[in-house]
C-alpha positions as CSV (number, residue, x, y, z in Angstrom):
1,M,45.2,76.7,154.1
2,V,42.8,74.2,155.5
3,M,43.4,75.6,159.2
4,V,43.1,79.3,158.0
5,S,40.3,78.5,155.8
6,G,38.7,77.0,158.5
7,V,38.5,80.5,160.8
8,K,35.5,82.1,161.4
9,W,37.0,85.3,161.0
10,V,38.8,84.4,157.5
11,D,37.4,85.5,154.5
12,E,39.9,85.1,151.8
13,V,43.4,82.8,152.0
14,I,46.2,83.9,149.7
15,P,48.5,81.1,149.4
16,G,52.7,81.6,148.9
17,A,52.5,84.8,150.7
18,P,56.2,85.6,151.2
19,Y,57.5,86.1,154.9
20,A,58.6,89.2,154.2
21,I,56.5,92.1,152.7
22,N,58.3,93.1,149.4
23,E,57.6,96.3,147.1
24,K,55.9,94.0,144.3
25,F,53.2,91.7,147.1
26,M,52.6,95.0,149.1
27,K,51.6,96.9,145.7
28,K,49.4,93.1,144.6
29,L,47.7,93.4,148.3
30,F,46.5,96.9,147.7
31,T,45.6,96.7,143.9
32,V,44.4,93.0,143.5
33,Y,42.9,92.3,146.7
34,N,41.6,95.6,147.8
35,I,43.3,95.5,151.1
36,D,43.4,98.4,153.4
37,Y,45.5,97.9,156.1
38,I,48.4,95.0,156.9
39,I,48.0,93.4,160.4
40,H,50.0,92.3,162.9
41,G,50.4,91.6,166.5
42,D,52.5,93.5,169.2
43,D,54.8,91.0,169.6
44,P,58.1,91.6,167.2
45,C,58.0,90.2,163.7
46,L,62.1,90.2,162.5
47,L,63.7,88.9,159.5
48,P,67.1,86.5,159.8
49,D,69.1,89.8,159.6
50,G,67.5,91.6,162.1
51,S,65.3,94.3,159.9
52,D,61.6,94.4,161.0
53,A,59.5,92.2,158.5
54,Y,56.6,95.0,157.7
55,E,58.7,98.1,157.6
56,L,57.2,98.7,153.9
57,A,54.1,98.7,155.1
58,K,54.7,100.9,157.8
59,K,56.6,103.4,155.8
60,A,53.4,103.4,153.6
61,G,51.1,103.8,156.3
62,R,49.3,101.1,155.9
63,Y,50.6,99.2,158.7
64,K,47.9,98.4,161.9
65,Q,49.0,96.7,165.4
66,I,46.9,94.6,167.1
67,K,47.5,93.0,170.7
68,R,48.6,89.9,170.6
69,T,47.1,86.8,172.6
70,E,48.8,86.6,175.8
71,G,50.4,83.5,177.1
72,V,50.3,81.3,173.3
73,S,53.1,81.1,171.4
74,S,54.6,78.3,169.3
75,T,58.2,78.4,170.8
76,D,56.2,77.5,174.4
77,I,54.0,74.8,172.8
78,V,56.7,73.5,170.7
79,G,58.6,72.9,174.3
80,R,55.6,71.3,175.2
81,M,55.4,68.6,172.9
82,L,59.3,67.7,173.2
83,L,58.4,67.2,176.9
84,C,55.8,64.8,176.2
85,I,58.0,62.8,173.8
86,R,61.1,63.2,176.1
87,D,59.3,61.0,178.8
88,R,58.4,58.6,176.8
89,Q,61.9,57.3,175.7
90,S,63.8,54.7,177.8
91,N,67.2,56.1,176.7
92,E,67.0,59.8,177.1
93,N,70.2,61.4,175.6
94,Q,71.3,65.2,177.0
95,N,70.7,66.8,173.4
96,H,67.1,66.4,173.5
97,A,66.8,67.2,177.3
98,S,68.8,70.3,176.6
99,L,66.9,70.6,173.4
100,Q,63.2,70.8,175.7
101,R,64.4,73.2,178.3
102,E,65.3,75.8,175.6
103,F,61.8,75.5,173.8
104,S,59.8,75.1,176.9
105,H,61.3,78.6,177.8
106,G,61.2,78.8,181.5
107,H,57.5,77.7,181.7
108,G,57.8,74.3,183.5
109,N,57.4,74.4,187.3
110,K,60.5,74.4,189.6
111,A,61.0,72.4,192.8
112,E,62.2,73.8,195.9
113,N,65.9,72.7,194.7
114,G,65.3,75.2,191.4
115,N,65.3,72.4,189.5
116,T,62.5,72.4,186.5
117,T,60.0,69.4,187.2
118,S,59.4,67.3,184.0
119,S,56.1,66.4,185.1
120,T,54.5,70.1,185.3
121,R,54.1,72.8,182.9
122,I,52.6,76.4,183.3
123,S,50.3,78.0,180.8
124,N,50.6,81.9,180.5
125,F,47.2,81.5,178.6
126,L,44.5,83.8,181.2
127,P,41.1,83.1,179.5
128,T,38.1,85.2,180.7
129,S,34.8,85.6,180.1
130,R,34.7,88.4,177.7
131,R,37.2,85.9,176.0
132,I,35.0,83.0,175.6
133,V,32.4,85.5,174.3
134,Q,34.3,86.9,171.5
135,F,34.8,83.5,170.5
136,S,31.2,82.0,170.3
137,N,28.5,82.4,168.2
138,G,26.2,83.8,170.6
139,K,23.5,81.8,169.1
140,G,21.3,78.4,170.0
141,P,19.7,76.0,167.9
142,G,16.4,76.5,166.5
143,P,13.3,75.3,167.7
144,H,13.6,72.3,165.1
145,A,17.2,72.1,164.6
146,R,18.7,68.6,163.8
147,I,21.7,69.1,166.5
148,V,24.7,67.0,165.7
149,Y,27.3,66.3,168.5
150,M,31.2,65.4,168.6
151,D,33.3,65.0,171.6
152,G,37.3,64.6,171.7
153,A,40.4,66.2,173.2
154,F,41.1,68.4,170.1
155,D,44.5,68.8,171.0
156,L,46.7,70.8,169.0
157,F,44.0,71.8,167.2
158,H,44.8,70.8,163.2
159,A,43.6,70.3,159.9
160,G,42.2,67.0,160.0
161,H,39.9,68.3,163.2
162,V,38.6,70.9,161.3
163,Q,37.6,68.7,158.1
164,I,36.2,66.1,160.2
165,L,34.2,68.8,162.0
166,R,33.1,70.4,158.5
167,R,31.7,66.7,157.8
168,A,30.4,66.7,160.9
169,R,28.3,70.1,160.8
170,E,27.1,68.8,157.0
171,L,25.0,66.4,158.5
172,G,22.9,68.9,160.8
173,D,22.2,72.5,161.1
174,F,24.2,73.2,165.0
175,L,27.1,71.2,165.6
176,L,27.8,71.2,169.2
177,V,31.6,69.9,170.6
178,G,32.3,68.3,173.3
179,I,36.0,68.8,174.4
180,H,37.1,66.3,177.0
181,T,38.5,67.5,180.8
182,D,42.4,67.7,180.9
183,Q,42.5,64.8,183.5
184,T,40.1,62.8,181.1
185,V,42.7,63.2,178.4
186,S,45.6,62.3,180.5
187,S,43.6,59.2,181.9
188,N,43.1,58.2,178.3
189,R,46.7,59.0,176.6
190,G,49.2,59.1,179.5
191,P,51.1,62.0,181.3
192,H,52.1,65.4,179.2
193,H,48.7,64.9,177.4
194,P,46.9,67.0,176.5
195,I,49.5,69.8,175.2
196,M,46.9,72.2,175.3
197,N,44.9,72.9,178.6
198,L,41.2,72.9,178.6
199,H,40.6,76.5,177.4
200,E,43.2,76.8,175.2
201,R,41.4,73.6,173.3
202,S,37.9,75.2,173.5
203,L,38.6,78.5,172.3
204,S,40.2,76.5,169.4
205,V,37.3,74.5,168.6
206,L,35.3,77.5,169.0
207,A,37.1,79.4,166.5
208,C,36.3,77.1,163.8
209,R,33.8,78.2,161.5
210,Y,32.0,74.6,161.4
211,V,31.1,74.8,165.1
212,D,28.1,76.4,166.8
213,E,28.2,75.9,170.2
214,V,31.4,74.1,173.0
215,I,30.8,72.0,176.2
216,I,33.7,72.9,177.8
217,G,35.1,69.9,180.2
218,A,32.4,67.4,178.0
219,P,31.8,63.8,180.3
220,W,33.7,60.8,178.5
221,T,30.2,59.0,178.4
222,V,27.7,60.3,176.2
223,T,24.5,59.4,178.8
224,K,20.8,59.4,177.5
225,D,20.2,62.3,179.8
226,M,23.0,64.7,178.3
227,I,21.7,63.6,175.0
228,T,17.8,64.3,176.3
229,T,19.3,68.0,177.8
230,F,21.1,69.3,174.6
231,N,18.0,67.8,172.8
232,I,20.7,65.6,170.5
233,S,19.8,64.2,167.2
234,L,23.2,62.6,166.3
235,V,26.0,61.6,167.8
236,V,29.1,60.8,165.1
237,H,32.9,59.9,165.9
238,G,35.7,60.0,163.1
239,T,37.4,57.0,161.9
240,V,40.7,58.5,162.6
241,A,41.3,59.4,166.5
242,E,44.4,58.9,168.8
243,N,42.4,56.3,170.4
244,N,39.4,54.5,168.6
245,D,39.3,51.5,169.6
246,L,35.8,51.9,171.4
247,T,34.4,48.9,170.4
248,S,36.5,46.7,173.2
249,E,35.7,49.0,176.1
250,E,33.4,47.6,178.7
251,N,32.1,51.0,179.3
252,D,31.1,52.4,175.7
253,P,30.7,55.6,176.1
254,Y,28.5,55.7,173.1
255,K,26.3,53.4,174.3
256,A,23.1,55.2,174.6
257,A,23.5,56.7,171.4
258,K,23.6,53.3,170.0
259,E,20.6,52.1,171.5
260,L,18.7,55.4,170.5
261,G,19.9,54.3,167.1
262,I,21.4,58.1,166.7
263,F,25.4,57.3,166.4
264,R,27.0,57.2,163.3
265,V,31.0,56.8,163.0
266,I,32.4,59.4,159.8
267,E,34.8,59.0,157.4
268,S,37.9,61.1,158.4
269,P,39.1,62.8,155.2
270,L,42.7,63.2,156.7
271,T,44.8,60.7,158.7
272,I,46.3,63.6,160.6
273,T,46.6,63.3,164.2
274,T,47.9,65.4,167.2
275,T,50.9,62.4,167.7
276,T,51.6,62.8,163.9
277,I,52.3,66.2,164.4
278,I,54.6,65.7,167.8
279,K,56.7,63.5,165.8
280,R,57.0,66.0,162.8
281,I,58.1,68.3,165.7
282,F,60.5,65.4,166.7
283,A,61.9,64.3,163.2
284,N,63.0,67.7,162.7
285,H,64.4,68.7,166.2
286,E,67.3,70.1,165.2
287,A,66.0,72.8,162.9
288,Y,63.8,73.6,165.6
289,K,66.3,73.8,167.8
290,K,68.0,76.9,165.5
291,R,65.4,78.4,165.1
292,N,64.5,78.6,168.8
293,D,67.7,80.1,169.5
294,R,66.5,83.4,168.0
295,K,62.8,83.2,169.0
296,V,63.8,82.5,172.6
297,E,65.6,85.9,173.0
298,S,62.9,87.6,171.3
299,E,60.2,86.3,173.1
300,K,62.1,87.0,176.5
301,K,62.6,90.8,175.3
302,Y,59.0,90.8,174.3
303,Y,57.8,89.9,178.1
304,E,60.1,92.2,179.8
305,S,59.3,95.5,177.5
306,K,56.0,95.0,176.9
307,V,53.4,97.6,177.4
308,F,49.3,97.9,177.7
309,I,47.8,98.0,174.6
310,S,44.1,98.8,174.7
311,G,41.7,96.7,172.6
312,D,41.4,93.1,172.0
């Protein structure tokens, strides 16, 4: 609920909606919520019995299909998470290795001998300048705006991110968010991080209604020159983060902001982190394996038979 409500294109959220659109719920959508159409991407959405989850909406003539965001799927992302965890284990078991291969759905790089390497992965997400413009607000700060800056990896964008960004935005008129490069995140968190690449993470943050602008590939250190360039009034950092022991670092990334008296630590509303998400997936990996058995074949058929659909 927090995540979906935080997406800037969402006007209202209906809790407890059924996975399959039944007659009763469809009638409620049209009469209570005054909905005109039920929308879904061009990828298949099937029920456990193989039937179409949107069959009733199609029969009623109230269904519209839109182009799915290419290269982004929960099946692939879960595989990336499991790969991340697998390489942390000193005693890797065969079931876990097999599970990861199923989830990654062939998105890993192949070595010359044909084996999939565990240290790399390929994202099928293809960002374009037009896509970035679509996600952007297209508006800069006013001449007297109080600009708040917050940086981080924002990997596996989650409810914790949404809530802390909301708090940061409340402290000013314009929220500028710095997204660290893949190399910066990897050097601070270890191999197989980040789970999502820089462009995926940047668009995830841009989709949040509390964010006005992002710096794609922001530097780790917030310099005085950077503060001047973007006219930053306040630099903030949450109390919950993957790496929060910044005071002990020899090169404090917020040193310049602190010297200028514009640095503030703000209380994180939620304790959730990217690691929390990964651990949830791993703790329930058997259930995800069963889910994936059904989803992988569906994804494969989609990519093999997909046709061009105009519109974004």
